mmCIF file of C-alpha atoms in Angstrom:
data_model
loop_
_atom_site.group_PDB
_atom_site.id
_atom_site.type_symbol
_atom_site.label_atom_id
_atom_site.label_comp_id
_atom_site.label_asym_id
_atom_site.label_seq_id
_atom_site.Cartn_x
_atom_site.Cartn_y
_atom_site.Cartn_z
ATOM 1 C CA MET A 9 -26.908 2.180 8.041
ATOM 2 C CA ARG A 10 -29.719 -0.026 9.140
ATOM 3 C CA ARG A 11 -32.292 -0.756 6.438
ATOM 4 C CA ILE A 12 -35.976 -1.527 6.676
ATOM 5 C CA ALA A 13 -37.798 -3.327 3.845
ATOM 6 C CA PHE A 14 -41.466 -3.098 3.042
ATOM 7 C CA ILE A 15 -42.784 -5.735 0.621
ATOM 8 C CA THR A 16 -46.214 -5.842 -0.948
ATOM 9 C CA GLU A 17 -48.453 -8.843 -0.302
ATOM 10 C CA SER A 18 -48.716 -11.347 -3.097
ATOM 11 C CA SER A 19 -51.818 -13.115 -4.524
ATOM 12 C CA ALA A 20 -50.826 -16.407 -2.895
ATOM 13 C CA ARG A 21 -53.427 -17.717 -0.450
ATOM 14 C CA PRO A 22 -52.404 -20.967 1.212
ATOM 15 C CA ALA A 23 -55.177 -22.861 2.985
ATOM 16 C CA GLU A 24 -53.458 -22.856 6.334
ATOM 17 C CA PRO A 25 -51.685 -20.362 8.552
ATOM 18 C CA LEU A 26 -48.042 -19.862 7.772
ATOM 19 C CA PRO A 27 -45.127 -17.435 8.535
ATOM 20 C CA ALA A 28 -45.579 -14.462 6.252
ATOM 21 C CA TYR A 29 -42.512 -15.120 4.130
ATOM 22 C CA LEU A 30 -43.916 -18.590 3.377
ATOM 23 C CA PHE A 31 -47.534 -17.532 3.095
ATOM 24 C CA TYR A 32 -46.793 -15.056 0.311
ATOM 25 C CA GLN A 33 -44.702 -17.407 -1.790
ATOM 26 C CA GLY A 34 -46.323 -19.477 -4.509
ATOM 27 C CA LYS A 35 -46.341 -20.489 -8.164
ATOM 28 C CA GLN A 36 -48.410 -17.467 -9.058
ATOM 29 C CA SER A 37 -46.186 -15.019 -7.110
ATOM 30 C CA ARG A 38 -43.008 -15.087 -9.071
ATOM 31 C CA TRP A 39 -42.273 -11.359 -8.311
ATOM 32 C CA ILE A 40 -42.671 -11.727 -4.552
ATOM 33 C CA ASN A 41 -40.831 -15.080 -4.645
ATOM 34 C CA ALA A 42 -37.858 -13.148 -6.219
ATOM 35 C CA VAL A 43 -38.131 -10.304 -3.696
ATOM 36 C CA ILE A 44 -37.947 -12.836 -0.796
ATOM 37 C CA GLU A 45 -34.956 -14.548 -2.463
ATOM 38 C CA TYR A 46 -33.321 -11.204 -2.738
ATOM 39 C CA MET A 47 -33.802 -10.647 0.952
ATOM 40 C CA GLU A 48 -32.453 -14.081 1.813
ATOM 41 C CA VAL A 49 -29.380 -13.869 -0.420
ATOM 42 C CA ARG A 50 -28.376 -10.641 1.255
ATOM 43 C CA SER A 51 -29.016 -12.110 4.669
ATOM 44 C CA PHE A 52 -31.295 -9.225 5.341
ATOM 45 C CA PRO A 53 -32.281 -9.226 9.057
ATOM 46 C CA ARG A 54 -35.693 -10.815 9.277
ATOM 47 C CA GLU A 55 -36.862 -8.498 12.011
ATOM 48 C CA ASP A 56 -36.381 -5.597 9.598
ATOM 49 C CA ILE A 57 -38.676 -6.961 6.855
ATOM 50 C CA PHE A 58 -42.409 -6.221 6.668
ATOM 51 C CA PHE A 59 -45.205 -7.137 4.280
ATOM 52 C CA LEU A 60 -47.842 -4.558 3.338
ATOM 53 C CA SER A 61 -51.487 -5.906 3.161
ATOM 54 C CA PRO A 62 -54.326 -3.529 2.195
ATOM 55 C CA TYR A 63 -56.640 -6.116 3.807
ATOM 56 C CA GLY A 64 -57.191 -4.413 7.115
ATOM 57 C CA GLN A 65 -54.396 -1.986 6.350
ATOM 58 C CA ARG A 66 -51.888 -4.315 8.021
ATOM 59 C CA ILE A 67 -48.134 -4.212 8.289
ATOM 60 C CA ILE A 68 -47.046 -7.820 8.877
ATOM 61 C CA GLY A 69 -43.599 -8.936 10.287
ATOM 62 C CA TYR A 70 -41.579 -11.274 8.045
ATOM 63 C CA GLU A 71 -42.019 -14.276 10.369
ATOM 64 C CA ASP A 72 -45.464 -13.364 11.727
ATOM 65 C CA ILE A 73 -48.118 -16.088 11.291
ATOM 66 C CA VAL A 74 -50.639 -15.104 8.630
ATOM 67 C CA ALA A 75 -53.981 -16.829 8.618
ATOM 68 C CA PRO A 76 -55.891 -17.273 5.229
ATOM 69 C CA TYR A 77 -57.825 -14.266 4.131
ATOM 70 C CA PRO A 78 -59.709 -13.262 1.053
ATOM 71 C CA LEU A 79 -57.926 -12.257 -2.151
ATOM 72 C CA GLN A 80 -59.086 -8.798 -3.167
ATOM 73 C CA LYS A 81 -60.374 -8.468 -6.708
ATOM 74 C CA TYR A 82 -59.407 -4.855 -7.139
ATOM 75 C CA HIS A 83 -56.533 -2.509 -6.418
ATOM 76 C CA PRO A 84 -56.502 -1.030 -2.921
ATOM 77 C CA ARG A 85 -58.345 2.143 -2.439
ATOM 78 C CA LYS A 86 -56.230 5.326 -2.179
ATOM 79 C CA SER A 87 -57.329 5.755 1.450
ATOM 80 C CA ASP A 88 -56.209 2.253 2.328
ATOM 81 C CA ALA A 89 -52.795 2.876 0.723
ATOM 82 C CA LEU A 90 -52.447 6.174 2.595
ATOM 83 C CA ASP A 91 -53.270 4.503 5.896
ATOM 84 C CA ILE A 92 -50.650 1.845 5.286
ATOM 85 C CA ALA A 93 -48.140 4.587 4.370
ATOM 86 C CA ASP A 94 -48.816 6.460 7.649
ATOM 87 C CA LYS A 95 -48.409 3.181 9.681
ATOM 88 C CA ALA A 96 -45.139 2.480 7.941
ATOM 89 C CA VAL A 97 -43.814 6.041 8.685
ATOM 90 C CA ASP A 98 -44.802 5.558 12.348
ATOM 91 C CA ILE A 99 -42.677 2.378 12.434
ATOM 92 C CA ILE A 100 -39.663 4.043 10.875
ATOM 93 C CA GLN A 101 -39.888 7.130 13.176
ATOM 94 C CA SER A 102 -39.858 4.780 16.165
ATOM 95 C CA ILE A 103 -36.416 3.452 15.175
ATOM 96 C CA GLN A 104 -33.269 5.442 16.076
ATOM 97 C CA PRO A 105 -31.123 6.237 14.284
ATOM 98 C CA THR A 106 -33.490 6.602 11.326
ATOM 99 C CA PRO A 107 -32.938 3.698 8.941
ATOM 100 C CA PHE A 108 -32.940 3.714 5.119
ATOM 101 C CA VAL A 109 -36.220 2.265 3.690
ATOM 102 C CA GLU A 110 -36.497 -0.217 0.836
ATOM 103 C CA ILE A 111 -39.842 -0.406 -0.952
ATOM 104 C CA HIS A 112 -40.682 -3.494 -2.925
ATOM 105 C CA ALA A 113 -44.214 -2.851 -4.115
ATOM 106 C CA GLY A 114 -46.278 -1.730 -7.045
ATOM 107 C CA ARG A 115 -47.121 1.879 -7.640
ATOM 108 C CA THR A 116 -50.462 1.762 -5.865
ATOM 109 C CA LEU A 117 -48.679 1.225 -2.551
ATOM 110 C CA ALA A 118 -45.218 2.446 -3.374
ATOM 111 C CA ASP A 119 -46.086 5.998 -4.476
ATOM 112 C CA PRO A 120 -47.983 7.102 -1.346
ATOM 113 C CA LEU A 121 -45.451 5.324 0.874
ATOM 114 C CA LYS A 122 -42.503 7.016 -0.821
ATOM 115 C CA ALA A 123 -44.298 10.412 -0.639
ATOM 116 C CA ALA A 124 -44.992 9.973 3.050
ATOM 117 C CA LEU A 125 -41.442 8.883 3.860
ATOM 118 C CA GLU A 126 -39.928 11.763 1.956
ATOM 119 C CA ALA A 127 -42.294 14.158 3.622
ATOM 120 C CA ALA A 128 -40.941 12.927 6.954
ATOM 121 C CA GLY A 129 -37.373 13.369 5.810
ATOM 122 C CA ILE A 130 -36.758 9.625 5.553
ATOM 123 C CA SER A 131 -34.503 8.275 2.757
ATOM 124 C CA CYS A 132 -35.995 5.455 0.687
ATOM 125 C CA ARG A 133 -35.783 3.648 -2.666
ATOM 126 C CA VAL A 134 -38.460 1.953 -4.701
ATOM 127 C CA TYR A 135 -36.908 -1.190 -6.204
ATOM 128 C CA ALA A 136 -37.696 -2.106 -9.834
ATOM 129 C CA ASP A 137 -39.422 1.306 -10.171
ATOM 130 C CA GLY A 138 -41.046 1.717 -13.547
ATOM 131 C CA VAL A 139 -40.466 -1.937 -14.517
ATOM 132 C CA PRO A 140 -43.603 -3.523 -15.849
ATOM 133 C CA LEU A 141 -45.203 -6.101 -13.496
ATOM 134 C CA GLY A 142 -44.488 -9.018 -15.842
ATOM 135 C CA THR A 143 -40.838 -8.328 -15.975
ATOM 136 C CA LYS A 144 -40.252 -7.444 -12.277
ATOM 137 C CA PRO A 145 -39.131 -11.074 -11.485
ATOM 138 C CA ASN A 146 -36.388 -10.738 -14.115
ATOM 139 C CA ALA A 147 -35.331 -7.406 -12.660
ATOM 140 C CA TYR A 148 -34.967 -8.992 -9.266
ATOM 141 C CA GLN A 149 -33.108 -11.946 -10.648
ATOM 142 C CA GLU A 150 -30.576 -9.521 -11.946
ATOM 143 C CA LEU A 151 -30.274 -7.915 -8.521
ATOM 144 C CA ILE A 152 -29.811 -11.401 -6.972
ATOM 145 C CA GLU A 153 -27.044 -12.304 -9.436
ATOM 146 C CA GLU A 154 -25.266 -8.952 -8.745
ATOM 147 C CA GLU A 155 -25.535 -9.585 -5.006
ATOM 148 C CA LYS A 156 -24.111 -13.119 -5.392
ATOM 149 C CA ILE A 157 -21.202 -11.697 -7.415
ATOM 150 C CA GLN A 158 -20.615 -8.972 -4.849
ATOM 151 C CA ARG A 159 -20.780 -11.526 -2.000
ATOM 152 C CA LYS A 160 -18.286 -13.759 -3.777
ATOM 153 C CA ASN A 161 -15.953 -10.804 -4.363
ATOM 154 C CA ARG A 162 -16.234 -9.847 -0.657
ATOM 155 C CA GLU A 163 -15.498 -13.434 0.383
ATOM 156 C CA VAL A 164 -12.426 -13.488 -1.916
ATOM 157 C CA GLN A 165 -11.300 -10.174 -0.529
ATOM 158 C CA ARG A 166 -11.690 -11.341 3.085
ATOM 159 C CA GLU A 167 -9.674 -14.480 2.169
ATOM 160 C CA LYS A 168 -7.004 -12.199 0.573
ATOM 161 C CA TRP A 169 -6.734 -10.256 3.849
ATOM 162 C CA GLN A 170 -6.508 -13.538 5.794
ATOM 163 C CA ILE A 171 -3.587 -14.629 3.634
ATOM 164 C CA THR A 172 -1.752 -11.325 3.948
ATOM 165 C CA SER A 173 -2.106 -11.653 7.735
ATOM 166 C CA LEU A 174 -0.242 -15.028 7.551
ATOM 167 C CA ILE A 175 2.626 -13.545 5.690
ATOM 168 C CA GLN A 176 4.564 -11.903 8.596
ATOM 169 C CA TYR A 177 8.265 -12.660 7.967
ATOM 170 C CA GLN A 178 8.296 -13.719 4.280
ATOM 171 C CA THR A 179 10.150 -16.917 5.159
ATOM 172 C CA PRO A 180 10.452 -20.187 3.129
ATOM 173 C CA ASN A 181 8.277 -21.917 5.673
ATOM 174 C CA GLU A 182 5.576 -19.254 5.200
ATOM 175 C CA ALA A 183 5.868 -19.683 1.472
ATOM 176 C CA SER A 184 5.470 -23.389 1.766
ATOM 177 C CA GLU A 185 2.307 -22.929 3.895
ATOM 178 C CA LEU A 186 0.930 -20.415 1.482
ATOM 179 C CA ILE A 187 1.276 -22.819 -1.441
ATOM 180 C CA TYR A 188 -0.149 -25.795 0.545
ATOM 181 C CA ARG A 189 -3.194 -23.868 1.801
ATOM 182 C CA TYR A 190 -4.032 -21.601 -1.120
ATOM 183 C CA GLY A 191 -2.218 -22.971 -4.250
ATOM 184 C CA LYS A 192 -5.329 -24.515 -5.667
ATOM 185 C CA ARG A 193 -7.254 -21.221 -5.363
ATOM 186 C CA ALA A 194 -4.360 -19.138 -6.754
ATOM 187 C CA GLN A 195 -6.192 -18.222 -9.954
ATOM 188 C CA LEU A 196 -9.280 -17.070 -8.090
ATOM 189 C CA LEU A 197 -7.182 -15.007 -5.699
ATOM 190 C CA GLY A 198 -5.201 -13.365 -8.514
ATOM 191 C CA ILE A 199 -1.820 -14.770 -7.390
ATOM 192 C CA GLU A 200 -1.319 -17.611 -9.826
ATOM 193 C CA GLU A 201 1.976 -16.165 -11.167
ATOM 194 C CA ASN A 202 3.206 -15.514 -7.678
ATOM 195 C CA ILE A 203 2.473 -19.063 -6.526
ATOM 196 C CA GLU A 204 4.296 -20.575 -9.520
ATOM 197 C CA GLU A 205 7.300 -18.316 -8.830
ATOM 198 C CA LEU A 206 7.335 -19.358 -5.201
ATOM 199 C CA LYS A 207 7.052 -23.020 -6.103
ATOM 200 C CA ALA A 208 10.153 -22.765 -8.390
ATOM 201 C CA MET A 209 12.053 -20.864 -5.730
ATOM 202 C CA LEU A 210 11.179 -23.357 -2.990
ATOM 203 C CA THR A 211 12.274 -26.250 -5.105
ATOM 204 C CA SER A 212 15.672 -24.591 -5.668
ATOM 205 C CA TYR A 213 15.845 -23.528 -2.071
ATOM 206 C CA ARG A 214 15.218 -27.116 -0.734
ATOM 207 C CA ARG A 215 17.835 -28.515 -3.057
ATOM 208 C CA LYS A 216 20.416 -25.853 -2.039
ATOM 209 C CA HIS A 217 19.570 -26.253 1.643
ATOM 210 C CA LYS A 218 19.942 -30.082 1.405
ATOM 211 C CA ASP A 219 23.325 -29.612 -0.364
ATOM 212 C CA GLU A 220 24.412 -27.098 2.337
ATOM 213 C CA ALA A 221 23.450 -29.536 5.093
ATOM 214 C CA LYS A 222 25.375 -32.336 3.377
ATOM 215 C CA THR A 223 28.473 -30.233 3.021
ATOM 216 C CA LEU A 224 28.275 -29.096 6.651
ATOM 217 C CA GLN A 225 28.098 -32.758 7.733
ATOM 218 C CA GLU A 226 31.108 -33.557 5.602
ATOM 219 C CA PHE A 227 33.017 -30.627 7.159
ATOM 220 C CA GLN A 228 32.186 -31.770 10.673
ATOM 221 C CA THR A 229 33.467 -35.227 9.821
ATOM 222 C CA LEU A 230 36.754 -33.867 8.583
ATOM 223 C CA LEU A 231 36.936 -31.471 11.504
ATOM 224 C CA SER A 232 36.747 -34.403 13.994
ATOM 225 C CA GLN A 233 39.556 -36.104 12.145
ATOM 226 C CA GLU A 234 41.938 -33.126 11.736
ATOM 227 C CA ASP A 235 41.164 -30.905 14.670
ATOM 228 C CA THR A 236 41.696 -33.239 17.603
ATOM 229 C CA GLU A 237 42.405 -30.408 20.045
ATOM 230 C CA GLY A 238 39.552 -28.055 18.923
ATOM 231 C CA GLU A 239 41.870 -25.262 17.706
ATOM 232 C CA LEU A 240 40.228 -24.897 14.292
ATOM 233 C CA ALA A 241 36.691 -25.221 15.858
ATOM 234 C CA ARG A 242 37.466 -22.253 18.072
ATOM 235 C CA PHE A 243 38.783 -20.246 15.199
ATOM 236 C CA LEU A 244 35.754 -20.844 12.993
ATOM 237 C CA GLN A 245 33.034 -20.530 15.622
ATOM 238 C CA SER A 246 32.377 -16.804 14.816
ATOM 239 C CA ILE A 247 32.994 -16.981 11.089
ATOM 240 C CA THR A 248 29.798 -16.573 9.054
ATOM 241 C CA SER A 249 31.085 -15.580 5.571
ATOM 242 C CA LEU A 250 33.978 -16.011 3.172
ATOM 243 C CA ALA A 251 34.761 -12.343 3.620
ATOM 244 C CA GLU A 252 35.234 -12.778 7.394
ATOM 245 C CA LEU A 253 37.339 -15.891 6.862
ATOM 246 C CA HIS A 254 39.696 -14.413 4.368
ATOM 247 C CA ALA A 255 39.998 -11.145 6.386
ATOM 248 C CA ASP A 256 41.155 -12.950 9.501
ATOM 249 C CA GLU A 257 44.887 -12.630 10.217
ATOM 250 C CA PHE A 258 45.121 -16.270 11.127
ATOM 251 C CA PHE A 259 43.489 -17.590 7.922
ATOM 252 C CA GLU A 260 46.613 -18.641 6.084
ATOM 253 C CA ASN A 261 48.065 -20.348 9.200
ATOM 254 C CA MET A 262 44.822 -22.300 9.748
ATOM 255 C CA LYS A 263 44.607 -23.186 6.066
ATOM 256 C CA PHE A 264 48.153 -24.508 6.129
ATOM 257 C CA LYS A 265 47.449 -26.614 9.352
ATOM 258 C CA PHE A 266 43.941 -27.829 8.451
ATOM 259 C CA GLY A 267 43.825 -27.784 4.637
ATOM 260 C CA LYS A 268 41.025 -30.307 4.059
ATOM 261 C CA SER A 269 38.784 -28.896 6.762
ATOM 262 C CA MET A 270 39.367 -25.338 5.694
ATOM 263 C CA ALA A 271 38.561 -26.280 2.041
ATOM 264 C CA LYS A 272 35.385 -28.008 3.026
ATOM 265 C CA PHE A 273 34.373 -25.099 5.338
ATOM 266 C CA SER A 274 34.895 -22.623 2.417
ATOM 267 C CA THR A 275 32.706 -24.788 0.278
ATOM 268 C CA TYR A 276 30.061 -24.845 2.996
ATOM 269 C CA LEU A 277 30.122 -21.051 3.345
ATOM 270 C CA ILE A 278 29.606 -20.691 -0.386
ATOM 271 C CA LYS A 279 26.619 -23.033 -0.365
ATOM 272 C CA HIS A 280 25.342 -21.318 2.789
ATOM 273 C CA THR A 281 25.543 -17.984 0.924
ATOM 274 C CA TYR A 282 23.471 -19.428 -1.934
ATOM 275 C CA VAL A 283 20.846 -20.499 0.571
ATOM 276 C CA LEU A 284 20.784 -17.005 2.098
ATOM 277 C CA LEU A 285 20.383 -15.440 -1.329
ATOM 278 C CA LEU A 286 17.457 -17.715 -2.083
ATOM 279 C CA GLU A 287 15.848 -16.836 1.194
ATOM 280 C CA ASN A 288 16.119 -13.126 0.248
ATOM 281 C CA ARG A 289 14.597 -13.869 -3.182
ATOM 282 C CA ILE A 290 11.733 -15.733 -1.458
ATOM 283 C CA ASN A 291 11.318 -12.856 0.931
ATOM 284 C CA GLU A 292 10.990 -10.477 -2.024
ATOM 285 C CA ALA A 293 8.605 -12.847 -3.794
ATOM 286 C CA MET A 294 6.366 -13.077 -0.707
ATOM 287 C CA LEU A 295 6.262 -9.308 -0.500
ATOM 288 C CA ARG A 296 5.163 -9.181 -4.175
ATOM 289 C CA THR A 297 2.559 -11.740 -3.318
ATOM 290 C CA GLN A 298 1.175 -9.545 -0.497
ATOM 291 C CA ILE A 299 1.029 -6.617 -2.900
ATOM 292 C CA ALA A 300 -0.822 -8.687 -5.417
ATOM 293 C CA LEU A 301 -3.404 -9.730 -2.773
ATOM 294 C CA MET A 302 -4.078 -6.059 -2.031
ATOM 295 C CA LYS A 303 -5.224 -5.370 -5.604
#
């Protein structure tokens, strides 16, 4: 839902015209300084922020240029506060759909404004309501810190969603990319244990994969020496596991004819199976990581 903010003017009176949000900031305006900071830290749309000035019963846009004007010695008259409230309601009623209204003002302006808004059926909230004037800056600093924490949490959550979108196939390559890109932020993301688990698995996987490749190369060297006519190569081209190898009716015959090559190929299949098992474990670990990122 769109929100509109009304902020009371401060006692700051610069000697030159300035945009309203600068005009009303100053050393003697700690409360309004804090209100403006609260607006900025939330990235509140500037076109939806207005200042309330009893001087001339004005409603001033956040970036409107304000020329110097007298500082009033007394609280605004009730009639002035009511006029400002009516003008504020007119602004809100001109916006569709009806927005939620934030009121950042003392009771002199806030009470009639809240009453007028509620009478018109417009939802609103008076911030730091009931807080003594001297402690309002502290109340807003608490709001600012809460907002910063919430923003940080939202940023972390968005980053988590981004990471889960990168994990599509749970492969070792994806695990390696995950560690490279987010390993240093694992604690913040709540996946420190997952990352350490993946690191250990990848170390073992790379070692096993290297050993598998070495054994395959050794087998291919033996094959070129023993299988000069390509008979064994044709036999093995569709074999992917020890089970398939031992189940084949020609296994014993081939083992007798090409003993060294068959022994090396069997070793290769064992090491290949270890690699596949590690890939499955990494797949499961990546899924656990995705689940952890959803928490």
